[in-house]
Every structure is written in C-alpha cells, then in structure tokens.
C-alpha cells in the first residue's frame, strides 16, 4: 500500500476532527458563554496543516484527478472562510455570516474525501495504464 495515501487518510480525518472541535469551541463561546474565541481562532489556523499535508499527498499518492480537484476546492473554501470572510465583519457583515456556513462545506467535502481515500487505501488501487498481456496470450 502507498504510504502517501495512508498519510492523506490520516490528515483528512484529523481535519474533520478539527472541524467538529471548531463547532464545539464556537458553541462554548456563543451558547455556553464559557470561553473566549482564542481557542477557536488558534485551532482554525492550525487546520491549515492537515490540509497542506493532503495537498502534497494527493499527488504523491497518485489519487484520481477528481480527488485532486476536490482537495484544492476544500483548501480554497478553507482559505476563504478562515482568512477572508471572517475579516469582513465591519465592511460586509452579511458576507462574514457565511463563515459558519463554510464550515458545513468543510465538513461535507472533507468527509467525502476521507471516505473516498480510505476506500482507495483498502482497495490498494493505483491509477495507471492497464497491464500488458503476457507473451503467448
């Protein structure tokens, strides 16, 4: 089995766990009024790490083109959510309200990628040309 594919799977599940934790941390601020936003903000920026690992290993693991495109889409959604939309609170509050909506996209797309990658690791399939027939066949 390809090590890069296994690393991709681990990174994808770590990213998903981080998204779920982010929702919990936001709930602790907004609903429970127990904590400040520091934990949420810090974890949010840390979630770039598993995404960067996914971007590297999606190529080294020779994943299908669709998974490469979806991994880039997930990274783009994350960047828009974490580094653009959230900072529009003063100038465009309605757009900044999309920040938690993007978390839904993060989770759905991350889950789809994690499950697809796990299936490819289990099947141990690598894309490529079909094997040549043996001589005398």
Short mmCIF file of N, CA and C in Angstrom, two decimals:
data_model
loop_
_atom_site.label_atom_id
_atom_site.label_comp_id
_atom_site.label_asym_id
_atom_site.label_seq_id
_atom_site.Cartn_x
_atom_site.Cartn_y
_atom_site.Cartn_z
N UNK A 1 0.83 -1.19 0.00
CA UNK A 1 0.00 0.00 0.00
C UNK A 1 0.87 1.25 0.00
N UNK A 2 0.36 2.28 -0.57
CA UNK A 2 1.10 3.51 -0.72
C UNK A 2 1.04 4.32 0.58
N UNK A 3 2.20 4.64 1.13
CA UNK A 3 2.28 5.40 2.38
C UNK A 3 1.63 6.78 2.24
N UNK A 4 1.81 7.42 1.09
CA UNK A 4 1.22 8.74 0.88
C UNK A 4 -0.29 8.69 1.01
N UNK A 5 -0.89 7.63 0.52
CA UNK A 5 -2.34 7.51 0.63
C UNK A 5 -2.78 7.35 2.08
N UNK A 6 -2.03 6.59 2.84
CA UNK A 6 -2.36 6.43 4.26
C UNK A 6 -2.23 7.76 4.99
N UNK A 7 -1.18 8.52 4.68
CA UNK A 7 -0.98 9.82 5.31
C UNK A 7 -2.13 10.76 4.93
N UNK A 8 -2.56 10.70 3.68
CA UNK A 8 -3.70 11.52 3.24
C UNK A 8 -4.93 11.20 4.07
N UNK A 9 -5.21 9.91 4.24
CA UNK A 9 -6.39 9.49 5.02
C UNK A 9 -6.31 10.03 6.45
N UNK A 10 -5.16 9.89 7.08
CA UNK A 10 -4.99 10.38 8.46
C UNK A 10 -5.20 11.89 8.50
N UNK A 11 -4.60 12.61 7.57
CA UNK A 11 -4.74 14.07 7.54
C UNK A 11 -6.20 14.48 7.33
N UNK A 12 -6.89 13.77 6.46
CA UNK A 12 -8.30 14.09 6.19
C UNK A 12 -9.16 13.89 7.44
N UNK A 13 -8.93 12.79 8.16
CA UNK A 13 -9.71 12.55 9.38
C UNK A 13 -9.32 13.53 10.48
N UNK A 14 -8.06 13.92 10.54
CA UNK A 14 -7.65 14.96 11.51
C UNK A 14 -8.34 16.28 11.20
N UNK A 15 -8.40 16.61 9.91
CA UNK A 15 -9.09 17.84 9.52
C UNK A 15 -10.55 17.79 9.95
N UNK A 16 -11.22 16.67 9.72
CA UNK A 16 -12.62 16.53 10.11
C UNK A 16 -12.79 16.65 11.63
N UNK A 17 -11.91 16.01 12.37
CA UNK A 17 -11.98 16.12 13.83
C UNK A 17 -11.80 17.57 14.25
N UNK A 18 -10.94 18.28 13.56
CA UNK A 18 -10.73 19.69 13.86
C UNK A 18 -11.97 20.53 13.57
N UNK A 19 -12.66 20.23 12.47
CA UNK A 19 -13.88 20.98 12.14
C UNK A 19 -14.94 20.75 13.22
N UNK A 20 -15.11 19.50 13.64
CA UNK A 20 -16.08 19.20 14.69
C UNK A 20 -15.69 19.92 15.99
N UNK A 21 -14.41 19.91 16.31
CA UNK A 21 -13.94 20.61 17.51
C UNK A 21 -14.18 22.10 17.39
N UNK A 22 -14.02 22.65 16.19
CA UNK A 22 -14.28 24.08 15.98
C UNK A 22 -15.73 24.43 16.29
N UNK A 23 -16.64 23.58 15.87
CA UNK A 23 -18.05 23.83 16.15
C UNK A 23 -18.30 23.79 17.65
N UNK A 24 -17.69 22.82 18.33
CA UNK A 24 -17.82 22.75 19.79
C UNK A 24 -17.27 24.01 20.45
N UNK A 25 -16.09 24.44 20.03
CA UNK A 25 -15.49 25.63 20.62
C UNK A 25 -16.35 26.87 20.39
N UNK A 26 -16.92 26.98 19.20
CA UNK A 26 -17.82 28.11 18.94
C UNK A 26 -19.05 28.02 19.83
N UNK A 27 -19.54 26.82 20.04
CA UNK A 27 -20.68 26.62 20.94
C UNK A 27 -20.35 27.01 22.37
N UNK A 28 -19.14 26.72 22.79
CA UNK A 28 -18.73 27.11 24.15
C UNK A 28 -18.69 28.62 24.31
N UNK A 29 -18.44 29.34 23.22
CA UNK A 29 -18.44 30.81 23.29
C UNK A 29 -19.86 31.35 23.19
N UNK A 30 -20.57 30.94 22.14
CA UNK A 30 -21.86 31.54 21.83
C UNK A 30 -22.99 31.00 22.70
N UNK A 31 -23.05 29.70 22.87
CA UNK A 31 -24.19 29.10 23.59
C UNK A 31 -23.92 29.01 25.08
N UNK A 32 -22.77 28.45 25.44
CA UNK A 32 -22.47 28.23 26.86
C UNK A 32 -21.88 29.45 27.55
N UNK A 33 -21.39 30.40 26.75
CA UNK A 33 -20.76 31.62 27.29
C UNK A 33 -19.69 31.29 28.33
N UNK A 34 -18.89 30.28 28.03
CA UNK A 34 -17.87 29.83 28.98
C UNK A 34 -16.45 30.26 28.61
N UNK A 35 -16.15 30.32 27.34
CA UNK A 35 -14.79 30.60 26.90
C UNK A 35 -14.78 31.77 25.94
N UNK A 36 -13.56 32.26 25.64
CA UNK A 36 -13.38 33.28 24.62
C UNK A 36 -13.09 32.63 23.27
N UNK A 37 -12.85 33.46 22.28
CA UNK A 37 -12.64 32.98 20.92
C UNK A 37 -11.22 32.49 20.64
N UNK A 38 -10.30 32.64 21.58
CA UNK A 38 -8.89 32.33 21.31
C UNK A 38 -8.69 30.88 20.86
N UNK A 39 -9.31 29.94 21.56
CA UNK A 39 -9.14 28.52 21.19
C UNK A 39 -9.67 28.25 19.79
N UNK A 40 -10.81 28.84 19.47
CA UNK A 40 -11.41 28.66 18.15
C UNK A 40 -10.51 29.23 17.06
N UNK A 41 -10.01 30.41 17.29
CA UNK A 41 -9.14 31.07 16.31
C UNK A 41 -7.85 30.28 16.12
N UNK A 42 -7.22 29.89 17.22
CA UNK A 42 -5.95 29.16 17.13
C UNK A 42 -6.11 27.82 16.43
N UNK A 43 -7.14 27.06 16.79
CA UNK A 43 -7.36 25.78 16.12
C UNK A 43 -7.69 26.00 14.65
N UNK A 44 -8.45 27.04 14.36
CA UNK A 44 -8.80 27.33 12.97
C UNK A 44 -7.58 27.51 12.09
N UNK A 45 -6.60 28.22 12.58
CA UNK A 45 -5.37 28.41 11.79
C UNK A 45 -4.55 27.14 11.73
N UNK A 46 -4.61 26.32 12.76
CA UNK A 46 -3.88 25.06 12.78
C UNK A 46 -4.43 24.06 11.77
N UNK A 47 -5.71 24.20 11.43
CA UNK A 47 -6.32 23.28 10.47
C UNK A 47 -5.73 23.39 9.07
N UNK A 48 -4.96 24.42 8.83
CA UNK A 48 -4.26 24.52 7.54
C UNK A 48 -3.23 23.39 7.39
N UNK A 49 -2.67 22.92 8.52
CA UNK A 49 -1.62 21.90 8.45
C UNK A 49 -2.11 20.59 7.83
N UNK A 50 -3.21 19.99 8.31
CA UNK A 50 -3.64 18.76 7.64
C UNK A 50 -4.05 19.00 6.19
N UNK A 51 -4.57 20.18 5.90
CA UNK A 51 -4.92 20.47 4.51
C UNK A 51 -3.69 20.54 3.62
N UNK A 52 -2.63 21.13 4.12
CA UNK A 52 -1.39 21.19 3.34
C UNK A 52 -0.82 19.78 3.13
N UNK A 53 -0.91 18.95 4.16
CA UNK A 53 -0.47 17.55 4.02
C UNK A 53 -1.31 16.85 2.97
N UNK A 54 -2.61 17.10 2.98
CA UNK A 54 -3.49 16.50 1.98
C UNK A 54 -3.11 16.95 0.56
N UNK A 55 -2.78 18.22 0.40
CA UNK A 55 -2.41 18.72 -0.92
C UNK A 55 -1.15 18.06 -1.45
N UNK A 56 -0.20 17.81 -0.58
CA UNK A 56 1.04 17.16 -1.02
C UNK A 56 0.79 15.68 -1.33
N UNK A 57 0.11 15.00 -0.42
CA UNK A 57 -0.05 13.55 -0.56
C UNK A 57 -1.09 13.16 -1.60
N UNK A 58 -1.97 14.07 -1.97
CA UNK A 58 -2.92 13.73 -3.04
C UNK A 58 -2.17 13.52 -4.35
N UNK A 59 -1.01 14.19 -4.49
CA UNK A 59 -0.18 14.00 -5.69
C UNK A 59 0.79 12.84 -5.52
N UNK A 60 1.48 12.80 -4.39
CA UNK A 60 2.45 11.70 -4.20
C UNK A 60 1.75 10.36 -4.07
N UNK A 61 0.49 10.36 -3.66
CA UNK A 61 -0.29 9.12 -3.56
C UNK A 61 -0.99 8.75 -4.86
N UNK A 62 -0.78 9.56 -5.88
CA UNK A 62 -1.36 9.30 -7.20
C UNK A 62 -2.87 9.07 -7.13
N UNK A 63 -3.55 9.96 -6.40
CA UNK A 63 -5.00 9.89 -6.32
C UNK A 63 -5.61 10.31 -7.66
N UNK A 64 -6.84 9.91 -7.92
CA UNK A 64 -7.52 10.31 -9.16
C UNK A 64 -7.64 11.83 -9.27
N UNK A 65 -7.75 12.30 -10.50
CA UNK A 65 -7.84 13.74 -10.76
C UNK A 65 -8.98 14.42 -10.02
N UNK A 66 -10.12 13.75 -9.92
CA UNK A 66 -11.26 14.35 -9.23
C UNK A 66 -10.93 14.61 -7.76
N UNK A 67 -10.20 13.71 -7.14
CA UNK A 67 -9.82 13.92 -5.74
C UNK A 67 -8.83 15.07 -5.61
N UNK A 68 -7.96 15.22 -6.58
CA UNK A 68 -7.03 16.35 -6.56
C UNK A 68 -7.80 17.66 -6.64
N UNK A 69 -8.75 17.73 -7.56
CA UNK A 69 -9.54 18.95 -7.71
C UNK A 69 -10.36 19.24 -6.45
N UNK A 70 -10.97 18.20 -5.87
CA UNK A 70 -11.78 18.40 -4.66
C UNK A 70 -10.93 18.78 -3.46
N UNK A 71 -9.71 18.26 -3.39
CA UNK A 71 -8.81 18.65 -2.31
C UNK A 71 -8.44 20.13 -2.44
N UNK A 72 -8.17 20.58 -3.67
CA UNK A 72 -7.90 22.00 -3.89
C UNK A 72 -9.13 22.84 -3.56
N UNK A 73 -10.33 22.36 -3.91
CA UNK A 73 -11.55 23.08 -3.59
C UNK A 73 -11.71 23.21 -2.08
N UNK A 74 -11.46 22.13 -1.35
CA UNK A 74 -11.54 22.18 0.11
C UNK A 74 -10.56 23.21 0.67
N UNK A 75 -9.35 23.21 0.15
CA UNK A 75 -8.35 24.19 0.60
C UNK A 75 -8.81 25.62 0.30
N UNK A 76 -9.37 25.83 -0.88
CA UNK A 76 -9.85 27.16 -1.26
C UNK A 76 -10.99 27.61 -0.35
N UNK A 77 -11.94 26.73 -0.07
CA UNK A 77 -13.03 27.06 0.84
C UNK A 77 -12.49 27.42 2.22
N UNK A 78 -11.53 26.64 2.69
CA UNK A 78 -10.92 26.92 3.99
C UNK A 78 -10.27 28.31 4.01
N UNK A 79 -9.52 28.64 2.98
CA UNK A 79 -8.83 29.94 2.93
C UNK A 79 -9.85 31.07 2.90
N UNK A 80 -10.88 30.92 2.08
CA UNK A 80 -11.92 31.96 2.02
C UNK A 80 -12.59 32.11 3.38
N UNK A 81 -12.88 31.00 4.02
CA UNK A 81 -13.54 31.02 5.33
C UNK A 81 -12.65 31.61 6.41
N UNK A 82 -11.43 31.11 6.53
CA UNK A 82 -10.56 31.45 7.66
C UNK A 82 -9.79 32.74 7.47
N UNK A 83 -9.54 33.12 6.23
CA UNK A 83 -8.64 34.26 6.01
C UNK A 83 -9.26 35.42 5.25
N UNK A 84 -10.49 35.27 4.78
CA UNK A 84 -11.12 36.37 4.04
C UNK A 84 -12.46 36.75 4.66
N UNK A 85 -13.41 35.83 4.62
CA UNK A 85 -14.78 36.12 5.03
C UNK A 85 -14.86 36.61 6.48
N UNK A 86 -14.12 35.98 7.36
CA UNK A 86 -14.21 36.32 8.78
C UNK A 86 -13.77 37.76 9.05
N UNK A 87 -12.92 38.31 8.20
CA UNK A 87 -12.43 39.67 8.42
C UNK A 87 -13.32 40.74 7.77
N UNK A 88 -14.46 40.33 7.25
CA UNK A 88 -15.38 41.28 6.64
C UNK A 88 -16.49 41.72 7.60
N UNK A 89 -16.32 41.43 8.88
CA UNK A 89 -17.37 41.73 9.86
C UNK A 89 -17.82 43.19 9.82
N UNK A 90 -16.90 44.11 9.72
CA UNK A 90 -17.25 45.53 9.74
C UNK A 90 -17.77 46.01 8.40
N UNK A 91 -17.11 45.60 7.32
CA UNK A 91 -17.44 46.13 5.99
C UNK A 91 -18.58 45.38 5.30
N UNK A 92 -18.70 44.10 5.55
CA UNK A 92 -19.73 43.29 4.89
C UNK A 92 -20.22 42.22 5.86
N UNK A 93 -20.99 42.61 6.86
CA UNK A 93 -21.39 41.66 7.89
C UNK A 93 -22.20 40.47 7.36
N UNK A 94 -22.99 40.69 6.33
CA UNK A 94 -23.76 39.58 5.78
C UNK A 94 -22.83 38.55 5.16
N UNK A 95 -21.81 38.99 4.46
CA UNK A 95 -20.83 38.05 3.90
C UNK A 95 -20.06 37.34 5.01
N UNK A 96 -19.71 38.05 6.06
CA UNK A 96 -18.97 37.41 7.15
C UNK A 96 -19.82 36.36 7.86
N UNK A 97 -21.14 36.48 7.77
CA UNK A 97 -22.03 35.49 8.37
C UNK A 97 -21.94 34.14 7.64
N UNK A 98 -21.31 34.12 6.49
CA UNK A 98 -21.11 32.86 5.76
C UNK A 98 -20.03 32.00 6.40
N UNK A 99 -19.27 32.55 7.33
CA UNK A 99 -18.18 31.81 7.97
C UNK A 99 -18.65 30.46 8.51
N UNK A 100 -19.72 30.37 9.30
CA UNK A 100 -20.15 29.05 9.78
C UNK A 100 -20.76 28.18 8.68
N UNK A 101 -21.31 28.81 7.65
CA UNK A 101 -21.86 28.04 6.53
C UNK A 101 -20.72 27.31 5.81
N UNK A 102 -19.61 27.99 5.64
CA UNK A 102 -18.46 27.35 5.01
C UNK A 102 -17.97 26.16 5.83
N UNK A 103 -18.18 26.19 7.14
CA UNK A 103 -17.81 25.04 7.98
C UNK A 103 -18.59 23.80 7.56
N UNK A 104 -19.83 23.99 7.14
CA UNK A 104 -20.63 22.86 6.64
C UNK A 104 -20.01 22.29 5.37
N UNK A 105 -19.57 23.16 4.48
CA UNK A 105 -18.89 22.70 3.27
C UNK A 105 -17.58 22.00 3.62
N UNK A 106 -16.83 22.58 4.56
CA UNK A 106 -15.59 21.95 5.01
C UNK A 106 -15.85 20.52 5.47
N UNK A 107 -16.87 20.36 6.29
CA UNK A 107 -17.16 19.04 6.83
C UNK A 107 -17.63 18.07 5.75
N UNK A 108 -18.58 18.49 4.94
CA UNK A 108 -19.14 17.60 3.91
C UNK A 108 -18.07 17.18 2.90
N UNK A 109 -17.32 18.14 2.41
CA UNK A 109 -16.29 17.83 1.42
C UNK A 109 -15.15 17.04 2.05
N UNK A 110 -14.75 17.41 3.26
CA UNK A 110 -13.71 16.67 3.96
C UNK A 110 -14.11 15.23 4.22
N UNK A 111 -15.36 15.02 4.61
CA UNK A 111 -15.85 13.66 4.86
C UNK A 111 -15.87 12.84 3.57
N UNK A 112 -16.34 13.44 2.50
CA UNK A 112 -16.37 12.73 1.21
C UNK A 112 -14.95 12.33 0.79
N UNK A 113 -14.00 13.24 0.94
CA UNK A 113 -12.62 12.94 0.56
C UNK A 113 -12.00 11.88 1.47
N UNK A 114 -12.25 11.97 2.77
CA UNK A 114 -11.69 11.00 3.71
C UNK A 114 -12.23 9.60 3.43
N UNK A 115 -13.52 9.50 3.16
CA UNK A 115 -14.11 8.19 2.90
C UNK A 115 -13.64 7.62 1.57
N UNK A 116 -13.54 8.47 0.55
CA UNK A 116 -13.06 8.00 -0.76
C UNK A 116 -11.60 7.54 -0.64
N UNK A 117 -10.78 8.31 0.05
CA UNK A 117 -9.37 7.95 0.21
C UNK A 117 -9.24 6.65 1.00
N UNK A 118 -10.03 6.50 2.06
CA UNK A 118 -9.99 5.27 2.84
C UNK A 118 -10.35 4.07 1.96
N UNK A 119 -11.34 4.24 1.11
CA UNK A 119 -11.71 3.16 0.19
C UNK A 119 -10.58 2.81 -0.78
N UNK A 120 -9.88 3.81 -1.27
CA UNK A 120 -8.76 3.55 -2.18
C UNK A 120 -7.61 2.85 -1.47
N UNK A 121 -7.38 3.21 -0.21
CA UNK A 121 -6.33 2.53 0.56
C UNK A 121 -6.71 1.08 0.79
N UNK A 122 -7.96 0.84 1.13
CA UNK A 122 -8.42 -0.53 1.36
C UNK A 122 -8.34 -1.37 0.09
N UNK A 123 -8.73 -0.76 -1.05
CA UNK A 123 -8.70 -1.49 -2.33
C UNK A 123 -7.28 -1.64 -2.86
N UNK A 124 -6.39 -0.77 -2.38
CA UNK A 124 -5.00 -0.75 -2.83
C UNK A 124 -4.91 -0.60 -4.34
N UNK A 125 -5.71 0.31 -4.89
CA UNK A 125 -5.71 0.54 -6.32
C UNK A 125 -4.95 1.81 -6.64
N UNK A 126 -4.14 1.74 -7.66
CA UNK A 126 -3.42 2.91 -8.14
C UNK A 126 -3.83 3.15 -9.59
N UNK A 127 -4.08 4.40 -9.96
CA UNK A 127 -4.42 4.66 -11.36
C UNK A 127 -3.20 4.44 -12.24
N UNK A 128 -3.44 4.15 -13.46
CA UNK A 128 -2.35 3.98 -14.40
C UNK A 128 -2.78 3.13 -15.57
N UNK A 129 -1.85 2.87 -16.48
CA UNK A 129 -2.22 2.07 -17.65
C UNK A 129 -2.50 0.62 -17.27
N UNK A 130 -3.32 0.01 -18.07
CA UNK A 130 -3.63 -1.41 -17.85
C UNK A 130 -2.37 -2.23 -18.09
N UNK A 131 -2.21 -3.34 -17.37
CA UNK A 131 -1.03 -4.17 -17.58
C UNK A 131 -1.01 -4.77 -18.98
N UNK A 132 0.17 -4.93 -19.50
CA UNK A 132 0.35 -5.53 -20.83
C UNK A 132 0.05 -7.03 -20.74
N UNK A 133 -0.57 -7.58 -21.77
CA UNK A 133 -0.82 -9.03 -21.75
C UNK A 133 0.51 -9.79 -21.81
N UNK A 134 0.53 -10.94 -21.18
CA UNK A 134 1.74 -11.77 -21.17
C UNK A 134 2.00 -12.33 -22.56
N UNK A 135 3.26 -12.58 -22.86
CA UNK A 135 3.64 -13.14 -24.16
C UNK A 135 2.97 -14.50 -24.34
N UNK A 136 2.45 -14.74 -25.54
CA UNK A 136 1.82 -16.02 -25.83
C UNK A 136 0.34 -16.04 -25.51
N UNK A 137 -0.24 -14.90 -25.06
CA UNK A 137 -1.68 -14.87 -24.76
C UNK A 137 -2.48 -14.60 -25.99
#
